[in-house]
Amino acid sequence: MRKPLAAGNWKMHKTLAEARALVSALRAGLEARPGISGRVDVAIFPPATLLFPIAKAVDGSPIVFGAQNAHFEAQGAFTGEVSVPMVKETGAATVLVGHSERRHVFGESADILTRKVAAVLGAGLTCVYCVGETLDEREAGRTERVVGDQLDAALGGGMDLVRVVIAYEPVWAIGTGRTATPQTAQQAHAFIRARLSEMYGQSAAAATRILYGGSVKPGNAAELMAGPDVDGVLVGGACLVADDFLAIIDAVAAG
Ligand code: PEP
């Protein structure tokens, strides 16, 4: 039985004061929903500078927090980077790897992402590994090839799948207001689960959570959750407003 997960990627948003206000509103909203933490896991991914204060802000609540990125080396001459041990020291439980903005804006290659997944899992953290095709790739009928290659590259080395969450995020749906239909999302999720099954066996694949991401909003979260292989959502824009993210958490908990 897979417990659904609602995850919020803050991207490069929120000052410290804004972050504290958002977490406090989320905490209040979750407290007003008795039993919600038994039905859904909630994770937030603030910018790196906020990880230590967020650790304090979420303390005693069901909210888990993680980093949006981390370097694969533990330390060294990598100006501007933050390592997995540094992230872990904040109390973060998880790291996003392979978000489309990391792949396409910052040019992170399959090789870099493979090393990042290994570093995150090697440190005992959970890895939310993002995969997804561009619009050109979808229109060329290459979605499964691209997503399959992304899975093979990062997870082909015999990883501990128990601490891996997959986020299927079609690039054309991220921050565009254009969402995959529930059928399109389910089809991609079923493909991902089948690929994980080939790689790790049926029971490991059946236990792995696969999130959908790409313009998830309060108005479409429930229909996206209807797919049997959709185990939650990774939300960008809509997680920055407490009431919107809480409405999405409700939809995920009900799904
Ligand atoms: C994301 O950042 O992972 C994302 C899916 O963004 P948005 O919800 O804004 O499309």
CSV table of C-alpha atoms and ligand atoms in Angstrom, one decimal:
chain,number,residue,atom,x,y,z
A,1,MET,CA,0.0,0.0,0.0
A,2,ARG,CA,1.6,3.3,-1.1
A,3,LYS,CA,0.9,6.3,1.1
A,4,PRO,CA,0.3,9.3,-1.1
A,5,LEU,CA,2.7,12.2,-1.0
A,6,ALA,CA,2.1,15.9,-1.6
A,7,ALA,CA,5.4,17.7,-2.3
A,8,GLY,CA,6.0,21.4,-2.8
A,9,ASN,CA,9.0,22.7,-4.7
A,10,TRP,CA,9.4,26.3,-3.7
A,11,LYS,CA,12.1,26.9,-6.4
A,12,MET,CA,13.8,30.3,-5.9
A,13,HIS,CA,11.0,31.8,-3.9
A,14,LYS,CA,10.5,33.1,-0.3
A,15,THR,CA,12.5,35.3,2.0
A,16,LEU,CA,12.9,34.0,5.6
A,17,ALA,CA,9.9,35.9,6.9
A,18,GLU,CA,7.8,34.7,4.0
A,19,ALA,CA,8.9,31.1,4.5
A,20,ARG,CA,8.1,31.2,8.2
A,21,ALA,CA,4.6,32.6,7.4
A,22,LEU,CA,4.0,29.9,4.8
A,23,VAL,CA,5.0,27.1,7.1
A,24,SER,CA,3.0,28.5,10.0
A,25,ALA,CA,-0.1,28.6,7.8
A,26,LEU,CA,0.5,25.1,6.5
A,27,ARG,CA,1.0,23.8,10.1
A,28,ALA,CA,-2.3,25.5,11.2
A,29,GLY,CA,-4.1,24.0,8.2
A,30,LEU,CA,-2.8,20.5,8.9
A,31,GLU,CA,-3.7,20.8,12.6
A,32,ALA,CA,-7.2,21.7,11.5
A,33,ARG,CA,-7.5,18.5,9.6
A,34,PRO,CA,-7.4,15.7,12.2
A,35,GLY,CA,-5.9,12.4,11.0
A,36,ILE,CA,-4.6,14.0,7.8
A,37,SER,CA,-1.0,12.9,8.5
A,38,GLY,CA,-2.2,9.2,8.5
A,39,ARG,CA,-3.6,9.7,4.9
A,40,VAL,CA,-0.9,11.7,3.2
A,41,ASP,CA,2.8,12.6,3.6
A,42,VAL,CA,3.7,16.3,3.1
A,43,ALA,CA,7.1,17.5,2.0
A,44,ILE,CA,8.4,20.9,1.1
A,45,PHE,CA,11.6,21.9,-0.8
A,46,PRO,CA,12.7,25.4,0.1
A,47,PRO,CA,15.8,27.1,-1.2
A,48,ALA,CA,19.1,26.0,0.4
A,49,THR,CA,19.5,29.1,2.6
A,50,LEU,CA,16.2,28.4,4.3
A,51,LEU,CA,16.9,24.7,5.3
A,52,PHE,CA,18.2,25.4,8.8
A,53,PRO,CA,15.3,27.8,9.8
A,54,ILE,CA,12.8,25.6,8.1
A,55,ALA,CA,14.0,22.7,10.3
A,56,LYS,CA,12.9,24.7,13.3
A,57,ALA,CA,9.7,25.9,11.7
A,58,VAL,CA,8.4,22.4,10.9
A,59,ASP,CA,9.7,20.8,14.1
A,60,GLY,CA,6.8,18.8,15.8
A,61,SER,CA,4.7,18.9,12.6
A,62,PRO,CA,4.1,16.2,10.0
A,63,ILE,CA,5.9,18.3,7.4
A,64,VAL,CA,9.1,16.8,6.0
A,65,PHE,CA,11.6,19.1,4.2
A,66,GLY,CA,14.3,18.6,1.7
A,67,ALA,CA,16.7,20.4,-0.7
A,68,GLN,CA,16.0,21.2,-4.3
A,69,ASN,CA,19.6,20.2,-5.3
A,70,ALA,CA,22.9,19.0,-4.0
A,71,HIS,CA,26.3,18.3,-5.4
A,72,PHE,CA,27.5,14.7,-5.7
A,73,GLU,CA,30.9,15.3,-4.0
A,74,ALA,CA,30.9,15.6,-0.3
A,75,GLN,CA,33.2,18.7,-0.3
A,76,GLY,CA,35.7,20.4,-2.6
A,77,ALA,CA,36.3,23.3,-4.9
A,78,PHE,CA,32.8,23.7,-6.3
A,79,THR,CA,32.0,27.3,-5.9
A,80,GLY,CA,28.3,28.0,-5.3
A,81,GLU,CA,27.4,24.4,-4.6
A,82,VAL,CA,26.0,22.7,-1.5
A,83,SER,CA,26.9,19.0,-0.7
A,84,VAL,CA,24.6,16.2,0.4
A,85,PRO,CA,26.3,16.0,3.9
A,86,MET,CA,25.7,19.8,4.2
A,87,VAL,CA,22.0,19.3,3.4
A,88,LYS,CA,21.7,16.3,5.7
A,89,GLU,CA,23.2,18.4,8.6
A,90,THR,CA,20.2,20.7,8.4
A,91,GLY,CA,17.9,17.8,9.2
A,92,ALA,CA,16.6,17.5,5.7
A,93,ALA,CA,15.3,14.1,4.9
A,94,THR,CA,15.2,14.2,1.1
A,95,VAL,CA,16.7,15.8,-2.0
A,96,LEU,CA,15.2,16.5,-5.4
A,97,VAL,CA,17.4,15.3,-8.2
A,98,GLY,CA,16.9,15.8,-12.0
A,99,HIS,CA,14.2,18.5,-11.9
A,100,SER,CA,13.7,19.7,-15.4
A,101,GLU,CA,15.1,23.1,-14.6
A,102,ARG,CA,18.3,21.4,-13.4
A,103,ARG,CA,18.4,19.4,-16.6
A,104,HIS,CA,17.4,22.0,-19.1
A,105,VAL,CA,18.3,25.4,-17.6
A,106,PHE,CA,21.5,24.3,-15.8
A,107,GLY,CA,22.5,21.6,-18.3
A,108,GLU,CA,22.9,18.8,-15.8
A,109,SER,CA,23.7,15.6,-17.7
A,110,ALA,CA,22.6,12.1,-17.1
A,111,ASP,CA,26.0,11.3,-15.7
A,112,ILE,CA,25.8,14.2,-13.2
A,113,LEU,CA,22.3,13.1,-12.1
A,114,THR,CA,23.4,9.5,-11.7
A,115,ARG,CA,26.1,10.6,-9.3
A,116,LYS,CA,23.7,12.8,-7.4
A,117,VAL,CA,21.2,10.1,-6.9
A,118,ALA,CA,24.0,7.8,-5.7
A,119,ALA,CA,25.3,10.5,-3.3
A,120,VAL,CA,21.8,11.2,-1.9
A,121,LEU,CA,21.0,7.5,-1.3
A,122,GLY,CA,24.5,6.8,-0.1
A,123,ALA,CA,24.0,9.4,2.7
A,124,GLY,CA,20.8,7.7,3.8
A,125,LEU,CA,18.4,10.3,2.5
A,126,THR,CA,15.4,9.9,0.3
A,127,CYS,CA,15.8,10.9,-3.3
A,128,VAL,CA,12.9,12.4,-5.4
A,129,TYR,CA,14.1,11.7,-8.9
A,130,CYS,CA,12.4,13.7,-11.6
A,131,VAL,CA,11.9,12.4,-15.1
A,132,GLY,CA,10.0,13.8,-18.1
A,133,GLU,CA,10.0,14.5,-21.8
A,134,THR,CA,10.1,17.8,-23.6
A,135,LEU,CA,7.3,18.8,-26.0
A,136,ASP,CA,9.4,18.0,-29.0
A,137,GLU,CA,10.1,14.6,-27.6
A,138,ARG,CA,6.5,13.9,-26.9
A,139,GLU,CA,5.4,15.1,-30.3
A,140,ALA,CA,8.0,12.9,-31.9
A,141,GLY,CA,6.6,9.9,-30.1
A,142,ARG,CA,9.7,9.5,-27.9
A,143,THR,CA,8.2,9.9,-24.4
A,144,GLU,CA,8.8,6.3,-23.3
A,145,ARG,CA,12.3,6.2,-24.8
A,146,VAL,CA,13.3,9.4,-23.0
A,147,VAL,CA,11.8,8.6,-19.7
A,148,GLY,CA,13.1,5.0,-19.9
A,149,ASP,CA,16.6,6.3,-20.5
A,150,GLN,CA,16.3,8.7,-17.6
A,151,LEU,CA,15.3,5.8,-15.3
A,152,ASP,CA,18.0,3.5,-16.6
A,153,ALA,CA,20.7,6.1,-16.3
A,154,ALA,CA,20.1,7.0,-12.7
A,155,LEU,CA,18.7,3.8,-11.3
A,156,GLY,CA,20.4,1.2,-13.4
A,157,GLY,CA,23.2,0.7,-10.8
A,158,GLY,CA,21.1,-1.3,-8.3
A,159,MET,CA,19.9,1.4,-6.0
A,160,ASP,CA,18.0,1.1,-2.8
A,161,LEU,CA,14.6,1.7,-4.3
A,162,VAL,CA,13.0,1.9,-0.8
A,163,ARG,CA,14.3,5.5,-0.5
A,164,VAL,CA,13.5,6.5,-4.1
A,165,VAL,CA,10.4,8.5,-5.1
A,166,ILE,CA,9.9,9.1,-8.9
A,167,ALA,CA,8.3,12.4,-10.0
A,168,TYR,CA,7.0,12.3,-13.6
A,169,GLU,CA,7.1,15.9,-14.8
A,170,PRO,CA,6.5,16.4,-18.5
A,171,VAL,CA,8.7,19.5,-19.2
A,172,TRP,CA,5.9,21.0,-21.3
A,173,ALA,CA,3.6,21.1,-18.3
A,174,ILE,CA,5.9,22.7,-15.8
A,175,GLY,CA,5.1,26.3,-15.0
A,176,THR,CA,3.1,26.6,-18.2
A,177,GLY,CA,-0.4,26.1,-16.9
A,178,ARG,CA,-0.7,23.2,-19.4
A,179,THR,CA,-1.4,20.0,-17.5
A,180,ALA,CA,-1.2,16.5,-18.7
A,181,THR,CA,-4.6,14.9,-18.9
A,182,PRO,CA,-5.2,12.3,-16.2
A,183,GLN,CA,-5.0,9.6,-18.9
A,184,THR,CA,-1.7,10.9,-20.2
A,185,ALA,CA,-0.3,11.0,-16.7
A,186,GLN,CA,-1.6,7.5,-15.8
A,187,GLN,CA,-0.1,6.1,-19.0
A,188,ALA,CA,3.3,7.5,-18.2
A,189,HIS,CA,3.2,6.4,-14.6
A,190,ALA,CA,2.2,2.9,-15.7
A,191,PHE,CA,5.2,2.8,-18.1
A,192,ILE,CA,7.5,4.0,-15.3
A,193,ARG,CA,6.2,1.3,-12.9
A,194,ALA,CA,6.6,-1.4,-15.5
A,195,ARG,CA,10.2,-0.2,-16.1
A,196,LEU,CA,11.0,-0.2,-12.4
A,197,SER,CA,9.5,-3.7,-12.3
A,198,GLU,CA,11.9,-4.9,-15.0
A,199,MET,CA,14.8,-3.3,-13.1
A,200,TYR,CA,13.9,-4.2,-9.5
A,201,GLY,CA,11.2,-6.7,-9.6
A,202,GLN,CA,7.4,-6.4,-9.2
A,203,SER,CA,7.1,-6.0,-5.5
A,204,ALA,CA,9.8,-3.2,-5.3
A,205,ALA,CA,8.1,-1.4,-8.2
A,206,ALA,CA,4.7,-1.8,-6.6
A,207,ALA,CA,5.9,-0.2,-3.4
A,208,THR,CA,7.5,2.8,-5.1
A,209,ARG,CA,5.7,6.1,-5.1
A,210,ILE,CA,5.4,7.9,-8.5
A,211,LEU,CA,4.3,11.6,-8.3
A,212,TYR,CA,2.9,13.7,-11.1
A,213,GLY,CA,4.2,17.2,-11.5
A,214,GLY,CA,3.3,19.9,-14.0
A,215,SER,CA,0.8,22.8,-13.3
A,216,VAL,CA,-1.0,20.9,-10.5
A,217,LYS,CA,-3.6,23.2,-9.0
A,218,PRO,CA,-6.4,22.8,-6.5
A,219,GLY,CA,-8.8,22.4,-9.4
A,220,ASN,CA,-7.1,19.5,-11.1
A,221,ALA,CA,-5.3,17.6,-8.3
A,222,ALA,CA,-8.2,15.2,-7.7
A,223,GLU,CA,-8.7,14.2,-11.3
A,224,LEU,CA,-4.9,13.6,-11.7
A,225,MET,CA,-4.9,11.5,-8.5
A,226,ALA,CA,-7.6,9.2,-10.0
A,227,GLY,CA,-4.9,7.2,-11.9
A,228,PRO,CA,-4.1,4.0,-10.1
A,229,ASP,CA,-0.3,4.6,-10.6
A,230,VAL,CA,-0.5,8.3,-9.5
A,231,ASP,CA,0.7,8.3,-5.9
A,232,GLY,CA,0.9,12.0,-5.3
A,233,VAL,CA,2.0,15.3,-6.8
A,234,LEU,CA,5.1,17.5,-7.0
A,235,VAL,CA,3.8,21.1,-7.1
A,236,GLY,CA,5.6,24.3,-8.1
A,237,GLY,CA,3.6,27.5,-8.3
A,238,ALA,CA,0.6,26.4,-6.3
A,239,CYS,CA,2.6,25.3,-3.3
A,240,LEU,CA,3.6,28.9,-2.6
A,241,VAL,CA,0.1,29.8,-1.4
A,242,ALA,CA,-0.9,27.9,1.8
A,243,ASP,CA,-4.6,27.6,1.0
A,244,ASP,CA,-3.8,26.3,-2.5
A,245,PHE,CA,-1.3,23.7,-1.2
A,246,LEU,CA,-3.6,22.6,1.6
A,247,ALA,CA,-6.4,22.1,-1.0
A,248,ILE,CA,-4.0,20.0,-3.1
A,249,ILE,CA,-3.0,18.0,0.1
A,250,ASP,CA,-6.7,17.3,0.7
A,251,ALA,CA,-7.1,16.0,-2.9
A,252,VAL,CA,-4.0,13.9,-2.6
A,253,ALA,CA,-5.2,12.5,0.8
A,254,ALA,CA,-8.6,11.6,-0.7
A,255,GLY,CA,-7.0,10.0,-3.8
B,1,PEP,C1,7.7,21.9,-10.4
B,1,PEP,O1,8.4,22.8,-10.0
B,1,PEP,O2,8.2,20.7,-10.2
B,1,PEP,C2,6.4,22.1,-11.0
B,1,PEP,C3,5.8,21.0,-11.4
B,1,PEP,O3,6.0,23.4,-11.2
B,1,PEP,P1,4.5,23.9,-11.5
B,1,PEP,O4,3.6,23.2,-10.6
B,1,PEP,O5,4.5,25.4,-11.3
B,1,PEP,O6,4.2,23.5,-12.9
